[in-house]
Short mmCIF file of C-alpha atoms in Angstrom, two decimals:
data_model
loop_
_atom_site.label_atom_id
_atom_site.label_comp_id
_atom_site.label_asym_id
_atom_site.label_seq_id
_atom_site.Cartn_x
_atom_site.Cartn_y
_atom_site.Cartn_z
CA UNK R 1 0.00 0.00 0.00
CA UNK R 2 1.22 3.48 -0.87
CA UNK R 3 0.29 4.65 2.66
CA UNK R 4 3.41 2.84 3.88
CA UNK R 5 5.53 5.42 2.08
CA UNK R 6 3.56 8.57 2.96
CA UNK R 7 5.19 11.34 4.95
CA UNK R 8 2.69 13.64 6.73
CA UNK R 9 3.28 16.92 4.90
CA UNK R 10 3.17 15.47 1.39
CA UNK R 11 0.37 13.09 2.28
CA UNK R 12 -1.82 15.92 3.61
CA UNK R 13 -1.32 17.78 0.34
CA UNK R 14 -2.90 14.98 -1.69
CA UNK R 15 -5.80 14.16 0.59
CA UNK R 16 -9.33 14.91 -0.64
CA UNK R 17 -9.73 17.74 1.86
CA UNK R 18 -6.73 19.57 0.40
CA UNK R 19 -7.82 19.02 -3.20
CA UNK R 20 -11.35 20.29 -2.55
CA UNK R 21 -9.99 23.28 -0.64
CA UNK R 22 -8.03 24.33 -3.73
CA UNK R 23 -11.07 23.72 -5.92
CA UNK R 24 -13.12 26.03 -3.72
CA UNK R 25 -10.39 28.65 -3.77
CA UNK R 26 -10.36 28.63 -7.59
CA UNK R 27 -14.16 28.88 -7.80
CA UNK R 28 -14.17 31.75 -5.31
CA UNK R 29 -11.49 33.64 -7.24
CA UNK R 30 -13.49 33.33 -10.45
CA UNK R 31 -16.59 34.63 -8.64
CA UNK R 32 -14.56 37.48 -7.16
CA UNK R 33 -13.27 38.49 -10.59
CA UNK R 34 -16.76 38.27 -12.08
CA UNK R 35 -18.17 40.35 -9.25
CA UNK R 36 -15.50 43.03 -9.71
CA UNK R 37 -16.34 43.37 -13.40
CA UNK R 38 -20.07 43.37 -12.63
CA UNK R 39 -20.99 40.13 -14.36
CA UNK R 40 -22.43 38.64 -11.16
CA UNK R 41 -23.82 40.43 -8.08
CA UNK R 42 -21.23 41.25 -5.44
CA UNK R 43 -23.62 40.03 -2.77
CA UNK R 44 -23.70 36.61 -4.44
CA UNK R 45 -19.93 36.36 -4.25
CA UNK R 46 -19.98 37.39 -0.59
CA UNK R 47 -22.66 34.82 0.19
CA UNK R 48 -20.71 32.02 -1.52
CA UNK R 49 -17.50 33.05 0.20
CA UNK R 50 -19.04 33.17 3.66
CA UNK R 51 -21.20 30.05 3.51
CA UNK R 52 -19.29 27.56 1.34
CA UNK R 53 -17.61 24.76 3.27
CA UNK R 54 -15.94 21.51 2.26
CA UNK R 55 -18.16 18.56 3.19
CA UNK R 56 -16.37 15.49 1.95
CA UNK R 57 -19.04 13.05 3.04
CA UNK R 58 -21.71 14.94 1.12
CA UNK R 59 -19.53 15.23 -1.97
CA UNK R 60 -18.89 11.47 -1.91
CA UNK R 61 -22.60 10.76 -1.55
CA UNK R 62 -23.49 13.02 -4.46
CA UNK R 63 -20.74 11.57 -6.64
CA UNK R 64 -22.19 8.08 -6.23
CA UNK R 65 -25.34 9.39 -7.91
CA UNK R 66 -24.06 11.85 -10.52
CA UNK R 67 -20.82 9.95 -11.21
CA UNK R 68 -18.94 13.21 -11.79
CA UNK R 69 -16.67 14.57 -9.07
CA UNK R 70 -16.77 18.23 -10.15
CA UNK R 71 -20.57 18.26 -10.39
CA UNK R 72 -20.79 16.57 -6.99
CA UNK R 73 -18.48 19.21 -5.52
CA UNK R 74 -20.46 22.08 -7.05
CA UNK R 75 -23.77 20.59 -5.97
CA UNK R 76 -22.51 20.31 -2.41
CA UNK R 77 -21.52 23.97 -2.37
CA UNK R 78 -24.80 25.04 -4.02
CA UNK R 79 -26.76 23.31 -1.29
CA UNK R 80 -25.04 25.54 1.25
CA UNK R 81 -25.24 28.90 -0.53
CA UNK R 82 -28.76 28.74 -1.98
CA UNK R 83 -29.69 30.98 -4.93
CA UNK R 84 -26.20 32.41 -5.15
CA UNK R 85 -24.99 28.98 -6.18
CA UNK R 86 -26.17 29.59 -9.73
CA UNK R 87 -23.15 31.84 -10.22
CA UNK R 88 -20.68 29.12 -9.36
CA UNK R 89 -18.59 27.76 -12.23
CA UNK R 90 -19.80 30.61 -14.46
CA UNK R 91 -18.57 30.01 -18.01
CA UNK R 92 -16.11 27.38 -16.80
CA UNK R 93 -15.52 23.77 -17.77
CA UNK R 94 -14.43 21.05 -15.35
CA UNK R 95 -10.84 21.12 -16.56
CA UNK R 96 -10.58 24.85 -15.83
CA UNK R 97 -11.10 23.94 -12.22
CA UNK R 98 -9.26 20.62 -12.10
CA UNK R 99 -6.17 21.54 -14.14
CA UNK R 100 -5.67 24.89 -12.46
CA UNK R 101 -6.03 23.30 -9.04
CA UNK R 102 -3.68 20.49 -10.03
CA UNK R 103 -1.04 23.07 -10.93
CA UNK R 104 -1.36 24.55 -7.43
CA UNK R 105 -0.96 21.13 -5.83
CA UNK R 106 2.04 20.26 -7.99
CA UNK R 107 3.63 23.58 -7.08
CA UNK R 108 3.28 22.77 -3.40
CA UNK R 109 4.57 19.23 -3.95
CA UNK R 110 7.55 20.72 -5.78
CA UNK R 111 8.35 22.96 -2.84
CA UNK R 112 8.44 19.94 -0.54
CA UNK R 113 10.67 18.02 -2.95
CA UNK R 114 12.99 21.01 -3.34
CA UNK R 115 13.36 21.10 0.45
CA UNK R 116 14.10 17.35 0.40
CA UNK R 117 16.75 17.70 -2.29
CA UNK R 118 18.38 20.57 -0.42
CA UNK R 119 18.52 18.51 2.77
CA UNK R 120 20.18 15.61 0.94
CA UNK R 121 22.70 17.94 -0.69
CA UNK R 122 23.66 19.31 2.71
CA UNK R 123 24.31 15.80 4.04
CA UNK R 124 26.30 14.83 0.96
CA UNK R 125 28.42 17.94 1.33
CA UNK R 126 29.12 17.09 4.98
CA UNK R 127 30.23 13.58 3.99
CA UNK R 128 32.32 14.94 1.13
CA UNK R 129 34.19 17.29 3.46
CA UNK R 130 34.54 14.64 6.17
CA UNK R 131 36.04 12.09 3.78
CA UNK R 132 37.95 14.39 1.47
CA UNK R 133 41.17 12.47 2.17
CA UNK R 134 39.70 9.03 2.89
CA UNK R 135 41.53 7.01 0.24
CA UNK R 136 39.68 4.13 -1.37
CA UNK R 137 39.77 2.05 -4.51
CA UNK R 138 38.20 3.49 -7.63
CA UNK R 139 36.57 0.77 -9.71
CA UNK R 140 35.53 0.36 -13.31
CA UNK R 141 33.67 -2.71 -14.57
CA UNK R 142 33.69 -3.78 -10.92
CA UNK R 143 37.49 -4.11 -11.07
CA UNK R 144 40.20 -2.09 -9.34
CA UNK R 145 41.08 1.02 -11.29
CA UNK R 146 43.07 3.72 -9.53
CA UNK R 147 42.83 5.33 -6.07
CA UNK R 148 40.17 7.96 -5.35
CA UNK R 149 38.70 9.22 -2.08
CA UNK R 150 35.32 8.49 -0.59
CA UNK R 151 34.86 12.24 -0.40
CA UNK R 152 35.15 12.52 -4.17
CA UNK R 153 32.36 9.98 -4.53
CA UNK R 154 30.21 12.09 -2.22
CA UNK R 155 31.10 15.28 -4.09
CA UNK R 156 30.08 13.59 -7.35
CA UNK R 157 26.68 12.73 -5.88
CA UNK R 158 26.30 16.24 -4.49
CA UNK R 159 26.89 17.72 -7.93
CA UNK R 160 24.35 15.35 -9.50
CA UNK R 161 21.79 16.39 -6.89
CA UNK R 162 22.58 20.02 -7.67
CA UNK R 163 21.56 19.31 -11.24
CA UNK R 164 18.45 17.60 -9.94
CA UNK R 165 17.67 20.67 -7.86
CA UNK R 166 17.84 22.80 -10.98
CA UNK R 167 15.65 20.31 -12.83
CA UNK R 168 13.09 20.32 -10.02
CA UNK R 169 12.95 24.12 -9.98
CA UNK R 170 12.46 24.14 -13.76
CA UNK R 171 9.80 21.43 -13.54
CA UNK R 172 7.98 23.53 -10.94
CA UNK R 173 7.98 26.44 -13.33
CA UNK R 174 6.88 24.27 -16.26
CA UNK R 175 3.88 22.94 -14.36
CA UNK R 176 2.81 26.32 -12.95
CA UNK R 177 0.26 27.08 -15.63
CA UNK R 178 -3.52 27.06 -15.36
CA UNK R 179 -6.48 27.91 -17.53
CA UNK R 180 -9.88 29.53 -17.09
CA UNK R 181 -10.68 29.68 -20.79
CA UNK R 182 -13.78 27.51 -21.08
CA UNK R 183 -14.84 24.32 -22.80
CA UNK R 184 -12.60 24.64 -25.86
CA UNK R 185 -10.10 27.18 -24.56
CA UNK R 186 -11.62 30.03 -26.62
CA UNK R 187 -12.79 32.30 -23.76
CA UNK R 188 -16.29 32.06 -25.24
CA UNK R 189 -17.98 32.87 -21.92
CA UNK R 190 -15.19 34.36 -19.84
CA UNK R 191 -12.60 36.98 -20.76
CA UNK R 192 -8.83 36.45 -20.61
CA UNK R 193 -8.84 39.13 -17.90
CA UNK R 194 -10.76 36.80 -15.58
CA UNK R 195 -8.15 34.12 -16.15
CA UNK R 196 -5.29 36.56 -15.58
CA UNK R 197 -6.86 37.71 -12.29
CA UNK R 198 -7.24 34.15 -11.01
CA UNK R 199 -3.76 33.04 -12.06
CA UNK R 200 -2.10 36.02 -10.43
CA UNK R 201 -3.87 35.29 -7.14
CA UNK R 202 -2.73 31.66 -7.35
CA UNK R 203 0.88 32.53 -8.34
CA UNK R 204 0.37 30.69 -11.62
CA UNK R 205 0.79 31.80 -15.21
CA UNK R 206 -2.10 31.71 -17.69
CA UNK R 207 -1.68 28.98 -20.30
CA UNK R 208 -0.86 30.96 -23.49
CA UNK R 209 -3.17 28.71 -25.49
CA UNK R 210 -5.23 25.74 -24.40
CA UNK R 211 -8.08 23.62 -25.66
CA UNK R 212 -10.26 21.99 -23.02
CA UNK R 213 -7.20 21.18 -20.91
CA UNK R 214 -3.71 22.24 -20.01
CA UNK R 215 -1.59 20.17 -22.38
CA UNK R 216 -0.15 17.01 -20.88
CA UNK R 217 3.40 17.47 -22.15
CA UNK R 218 3.78 19.69 -19.07
CA UNK R 219 2.80 16.85 -16.75
CA UNK R 220 4.97 14.38 -18.65
CA UNK R 221 7.94 16.70 -18.23
CA UNK R 222 7.19 16.96 -14.54
CA UNK R 223 7.05 13.21 -13.99
CA UNK R 224 10.15 12.61 -16.10
CA UNK R 225 11.96 15.01 -13.77
CA UNK R 226 10.77 13.04 -10.74
CA UNK R 227 11.82 9.81 -12.47
CA UNK R 228 15.28 11.21 -13.18
CA UNK R 229 15.74 12.24 -9.55
CA UNK R 230 14.59 8.76 -8.50
CA UNK R 231 17.11 7.26 -10.93
CA UNK R 232 19.90 9.24 -9.26
CA UNK R 233 18.82 7.94 -5.87
CA UNK R 234 18.79 4.41 -7.26
CA UNK R 235 22.30 4.91 -8.60
CA UNK R 236 23.56 6.11 -5.22
CA UNK R 237 21.74 3.38 -3.31
CA UNK R 238 23.11 0.71 -5.64
CA UNK R 239 26.63 1.89 -4.89
CA UNK R 240 26.02 1.67 -1.14
CA UNK R 241 24.68 -1.85 -1.65
CA UNK R 242 27.87 -2.81 -3.52
CA UNK R 243 30.09 -1.25 -0.87
CA UNK R 244 28.18 -3.12 1.85
CA UNK R 245 28.72 -6.56 0.29
CA UNK R 246 30.55 -8.92 2.64
CA UNK R 247 33.50 -9.18 0.25
CA UNK R 248 33.83 -5.37 0.20
CA UNK R 249 32.33 -3.87 3.41
CA UNK R 250 33.72 -0.37 2.89
CA UNK R 251 30.49 1.38 3.84
CA UNK R 252 27.26 0.28 5.47
CA UNK R 253 23.83 1.80 5.87
CA UNK R 254 22.68 2.34 9.48
CA UNK R 255 21.64 -0.72 11.46
CA UNK R 256 19.78 0.42 14.57
CA UNK R 257 19.58 -1.13 18.03
CA UNK R 258 17.03 -3.93 18.01
CA UNK R 259 16.93 -4.18 14.23
CA UNK R 260 17.05 -7.67 12.70
CA UNK R 261 18.16 -8.57 9.23
CA UNK R 262 16.83 -12.07 8.71
CA UNK R 263 14.20 -14.37 10.19
CA UNK R 264 16.62 -17.32 9.95
CA UNK R 265 20.19 -15.91 9.97
CA UNK R 266 20.97 -13.76 13.02
CA UNK R 267 24.20 -12.45 11.53
CA UNK R 268 22.53 -10.64 8.60
CA UNK R 269 22.67 -6.83 8.31
CA UNK R 270 21.06 -6.22 4.96
CA UNK R 271 21.01 -2.90 3.03
CA UNK R 272 17.21 -2.88 3.04
CA UNK R 273 16.87 0.90 2.95
CA UNK R 274 18.91 1.18 -0.23
CA UNK R 275 17.18 -1.84 -1.74
CA UNK R 276 13.83 -0.21 -0.99
CA UNK R 277 14.92 2.95 -2.79
CA UNK R 278 16.02 0.96 -5.83
CA UNK R 279 12.69 -0.83 -6.03
CA UNK R 280 10.57 2.30 -5.64
CA UNK R 281 12.56 4.04 -8.36
CA UNK R 282 11.15 1.49 -10.81
CA UNK R 283 7.63 2.50 -9.84
CA UNK R 284 8.27 6.19 -10.51
CA UNK R 285 9.87 5.35 -13.88
CA UNK R 286 6.75 3.41 -14.84
CA UNK R 287 4.60 6.38 -13.87
CA UNK R 288 6.73 8.64 -16.09
CA UNK R 289 6.05 6.30 -19.01
CA UNK R 290 2.31 6.53 -18.31
CA UNK R 291 2.58 10.33 -18.32
CA UNK R 292 4.13 10.16 -21.77
CA UNK R 293 1.20 8.04 -22.94
CA UNK R 294 -1.15 10.72 -21.57
CA UNK R 295 0.21 13.37 -23.93
CA UNK R 296 -1.80 11.98 -26.84
CA UNK R 297 -5.54 12.67 -26.48
CA UNK R 298 -8.40 12.81 -28.97
CA UNK R 299 -9.06 16.19 -30.56
CA UNK R 300 -9.48 18.89 -27.91
CA UNK R 301 -9.62 16.39 -25.09
CA UNK R 302 -10.69 12.96 -23.94
CA UNK R 303 -10.62 11.52 -20.44
CA UNK R 304 -8.08 8.72 -20.89
CA UNK R 305 -5.44 10.72 -19.02
CA UNK R 306 -7.62 11.48 -16.02
CA UNK R 307 -7.72 8.10 -14.34
CA UNK R 308 -3.97 7.45 -14.55
CA UNK R 309 -3.15 10.95 -13.29
CA UNK R 310 -5.11 10.36 -10.11
CA UNK R 311 -2.54 7.63 -9.40
CA UNK R 312 0.74 8.62 -11.03
CA UNK R 313 0.98 12.27 -9.92
CA UNK R 314 0.29 11.94 -6.19
CA UNK R 315 2.00 8.55 -5.94
CA UNK R 316 5.18 9.77 -7.64
CA UNK R 317 5.36 12.84 -5.41
CA UNK R 318 4.69 10.77 -2.29
CA UNK R 319 7.24 8.12 -3.23
CA UNK R 320 10.00 10.56 -4.16
CA UNK R 321 9.43 12.53 -0.96
CA UNK R 322 9.81 9.28 1.01
CA UNK R 323 12.87 8.16 -0.98
CA UNK R 324 14.70 11.46 -0.57
CA UNK R 325 14.03 11.48 3.15
CA UNK R 326 15.09 7.85 3.57
CA UNK R 327 18.30 8.26 1.62
CA UNK R 328 19.17 11.49 3.46
CA UNK R 329 18.90 9.63 6.76
CA UNK R 330 20.96 6.73 5.41
CA UNK R 331 23.72 9.08 4.28
CA UNK R 332 23.67 11.09 7.50
CA UNK R 333 24.40 7.99 9.59
CA UNK R 334 26.35 5.97 7.03
CA UNK R 335 29.09 3.82 8.52
CA UNK R 336 32.36 4.25 6.60
CA UNK R 337 35.33 1.90 7.07
CA UNK R 338 38.59 3.56 5.89
CA UNK R 339 40.78 0.69 7.12
CA UNK R 340 38.83 -1.78 5.02
CA UNK R 341 39.19 0.53 2.04
CA UNK R 342 42.96 0.39 2.35
CA UNK R 343 42.90 -3.35 2.93
CA UNK R 344 40.82 -3.89 -0.19
CA UNK R 345 43.16 -1.70 -2.20
CA UNK R 346 46.03 -3.98 -1.23
CA UNK R 347 44.21 -7.11 -2.43
CA UNK R 348 45.25 -6.55 -6.03
CA UNK R 349 48.92 -6.46 -5.12
CA UNK R 350 49.58 -2.90 -6.20
CA UNK R 351 48.66 -3.30 -9.85
CA UNK R 352 46.53 -0.16 -9.50
CA UNK R 353 49.76 1.83 -9.83
CA UNK R 354 50.46 0.42 -13.29
CA UNK R 355 49.64 3.57 -15.25
CA UNK R 356 52.16 5.59 -13.25
CA UNK R 357 54.94 3.19 -14.23
CA UNK R 358 53.67 3.08 -17.82
CA UNK R 359 53.78 6.86 -18.21
CA UNK R 360 57.19 7.09 -16.57
CA UNK R 361 58.56 4.60 -19.10
CA UNK R 362 57.02 6.60 -21.94
CA UNK R 363 58.71 9.73 -20.57
CA UNK R 364 61.97 7.79 -20.90
CA UNK R 365 61.39 7.47 -24.67
CA UNK R 366 60.02 3.90 -24.55
CA UNK R 367 57.36 3.31 -27.21
CA UNK R 368 53.90 3.18 -25.67
CA UNK R 369 53.05 -0.25 -27.14
CA UNK R 370 56.28 -1.75 -25.82
CA UNK R 371 55.91 -0.19 -22.36
CA UNK R 372 52.27 -1.26 -22.18
CA UNK R 373 53.12 -4.84 -23.04
CA UNK R 374 55.83 -5.05 -20.37
CA UNK R 375 53.63 -3.58 -17.61
CA UNK R 376 50.65 -5.68 -18.62
CA UNK R 377 52.73 -8.85 -18.39
CA UNK R 378 53.99 -7.87 -14.92
CA UNK R 379 50.44 -7.13 -13.75
CA UNK R 380 49.12 -10.42 -15.11
CA UNK R 381 51.85 -12.32 -13.26
CA UNK R 382 50.95 -10.55 -10.03
CA UNK R 383 47.27 -11.37 -10.42
CA UNK R 384 47.88 -15.03 -11.24
CA UNK R 385 50.40 -15.60 -8.46
CA UNK R 386 48.88 -13.13 -5.94
CA UNK R 387 52.24 -11.40 -5.78
CA UNK R 388 53.44 -7.81 -5.42
CA UNK R 389 53.43 -5.41 -8.35
CA UNK R 390 56.05 -3.27 -6.66
CA UNK R 391 58.35 -6.24 -6.09
CA UNK R 392 57.91 -7.58 -9.62
CA UNK R 393 58.51 -4.16 -11.13
CA UNK R 394 61.63 -3.57 -9.07
CA UNK R 395 63.04 -6.90 -10.28
CA UNK R 396 62.10 -6.59 -13.96
CA UNK R 397 65.25 -6.20 -16.10
CA UNK R 398 63.59 -4.09 -18.77
CA UNK R 399 62.08 -1.64 -16.29
CA UNK R 400 65.35 -1.40 -14.35
CA UNK R 401 67.17 -0.59 -17.59
CA UNK R 402 64.98 2.48 -18.04
CA UNK R 403 64.13 3.64 -14.50
CA UNK R 404 65.98 4.04 -11.23
CA UNK R 405 64.76 2.35 -8.07
CA UNK R 406 63.76 5.74 -6.68
CA UNK R 407 61.76 6.56 -9.79
CA UNK R 408 59.92 3.24 -9.56
CA UNK R 409 59.11 3.68 -5.88
CA UNK R 410 57.74 7.17 -6.55
CA UNK R 411 54.93 5.55 -8.52
CA UNK R 412 53.47 3.75 -5.50
CA UNK R 413 52.17 6.66 -3.45
CA UNK R 414 48.33 6.84 -3.49
CA UNK R 415 48.46 10.55 -2.71
CA UNK R 416 49.98 11.13 -6.12
CA UNK R 417 46.59 10.38 -7.62
CA UNK R 418 44.81 12.94 -5.48
CA UNK R 419 46.76 16.12 -6.16
CA UNK R 420 43.77 17.78 -7.88
CA UNK R 421 41.23 17.03 -5.13
CA UNK R 422 41.34 20.61 -3.84
CA UNK R 423 40.65 21.92 -7.33
CA UNK R 424 37.73 19.53 -7.79
CA UNK R 425 36.27 20.57 -4.44
CA UNK R 426 36.61 24.21 -5.37
CA UNK R 427 34.72 23.52 -8.60
CA UNK R 428 31.91 21.77 -6.73
CA UNK R 429 31.52 23.72 -3.53
CA UNK R 430 32.77 27.20 -4.41
CA UNK R 431 32.91 28.01 -8.10
CA UNK R 432 29.67 26.53 -9.46
CA UNK R 433 27.12 29.16 -10.36
CA UNK R 434 23.69 29.36 -8.74
CA UNK R 435 20.92 27.64 -10.76
CA UNK R 436 19.16 30.23 -12.86
CA UNK R 437 15.65 30.23 -14.23
CA UNK R 438 13.88 32.00 -17.06
CA UNK R 439 10.49 32.89 -15.66
CA UNK R 440 7.29 34.47 -16.87
CA UNK R 441 5.74 37.43 -15.07
CA UNK R 442 5.07 36.69 -11.44
CA UNK R 443 7.69 33.95 -11.15
CA UNK R 444 10.33 36.07 -9.44
CA UNK R 445 9.50 34.61 -6.04
CA UNK R 446 10.47 31.15 -7.23
CA UNK R 447 13.75 32.37 -8.67
CA UNK R 448 14.57 34.17 -5.43
CA UNK R 449 13.68 31.05 -3.47
CA UNK R 450 15.96 28.95 -5.65
CA UNK R 451 18.86 31.35 -5.13
CA UNK R 452 18.28 31.34 -1.38
CA UNK R 453 18.33 27.54 -1.29
CA UNK R 454 21.54 27.48 -3.29
CA UNK R 455 23.17 30.06 -1.01
CA UNK R 456 22.34 27.88 1.99
CA UNK R 457 24.27 25.03 0.42
CA UNK R 458 27.49 26.97 0.01
#
């Protein structure tokens, strides 16, 4: 059940009470605008505003009869406001109400997710600074490559989440469009000025052109952004799972007092948090695919997108909120084992220093192909016999004919691979520019908010 993954703030946003509250706000704003221009009596607007209340039970009962949620909502309000109810929904179509309200909800969901991303970035930065000089084995194809630091891995993730922050801010902007333009989007019964009034009050932008709905490429873009953020989390969680393998055990997600890992094997401490994140990422990806399918509708609109959206939009927001929070907590309390990192580095007998020796030979005028062949043969011998690359290199006649013992030994210092770490950190934590946004009128608050969040990270 999705309830298992609901955090209170995001969950409250998607409850029926919240949705109907936004619906009522939109209807009231339209009535207010109509009253100001004299289309409906001002007293009618005041009556609706003062008497209208959300009665979920009554709406549900009416919907069972009329089988239309918007009509059930409007009927419920009309029952409360009497004759003034005839001015509700004046000139509007259901999608004017639903799509505009959905944009408001997705804005609020975006704000929560932006807070989540910022929190994770802060934790990743802390880990990057803490482990800036924690040397570990860099791997490619699952094999030993050359030394890196655990801090560099964290800095890499931080930078990826910075990009995700920018994407989330842009997705928020992309989804912040509503419409009050009527059944076919032609303003046949309401003026564009009414729409502009409502959108300004809601901190939305008017859709430049619509038919019966706000076009679903906006929603597809939004869900693809959520799916991409989820993919990043899956990538990070997969790495933690690899590092926690018994044969590696360089890092481990938190295992709390009283926690148990297996019903049959008391010794187990499984990376269940990271595994959970990986699994839920698949769900969000599938929702993004459904959103792409929703882009194509018949003519000016059909309803094939409506049912899926009631699932994929709230569920994706709820799941990503949960995943970001879970991974932030995992990273905040992550156990890191530097001694095991060094021990694992030594398992390959020093062959990870092979490129240093190779390049030194090339500097001595040895042809690259010849030098490569010699070093490759030494490394292969070390792997097969579980020997020492340093020892084999120091005893190789060809290498000794080109390099001094001191030159050879200079190749076996892991710190030699990390001389640019300070520069990389400066690029990530100092020099990178604040995410910028191109916004329509009224979007300045979002841009300012984004800059403030970024400043807090630096």
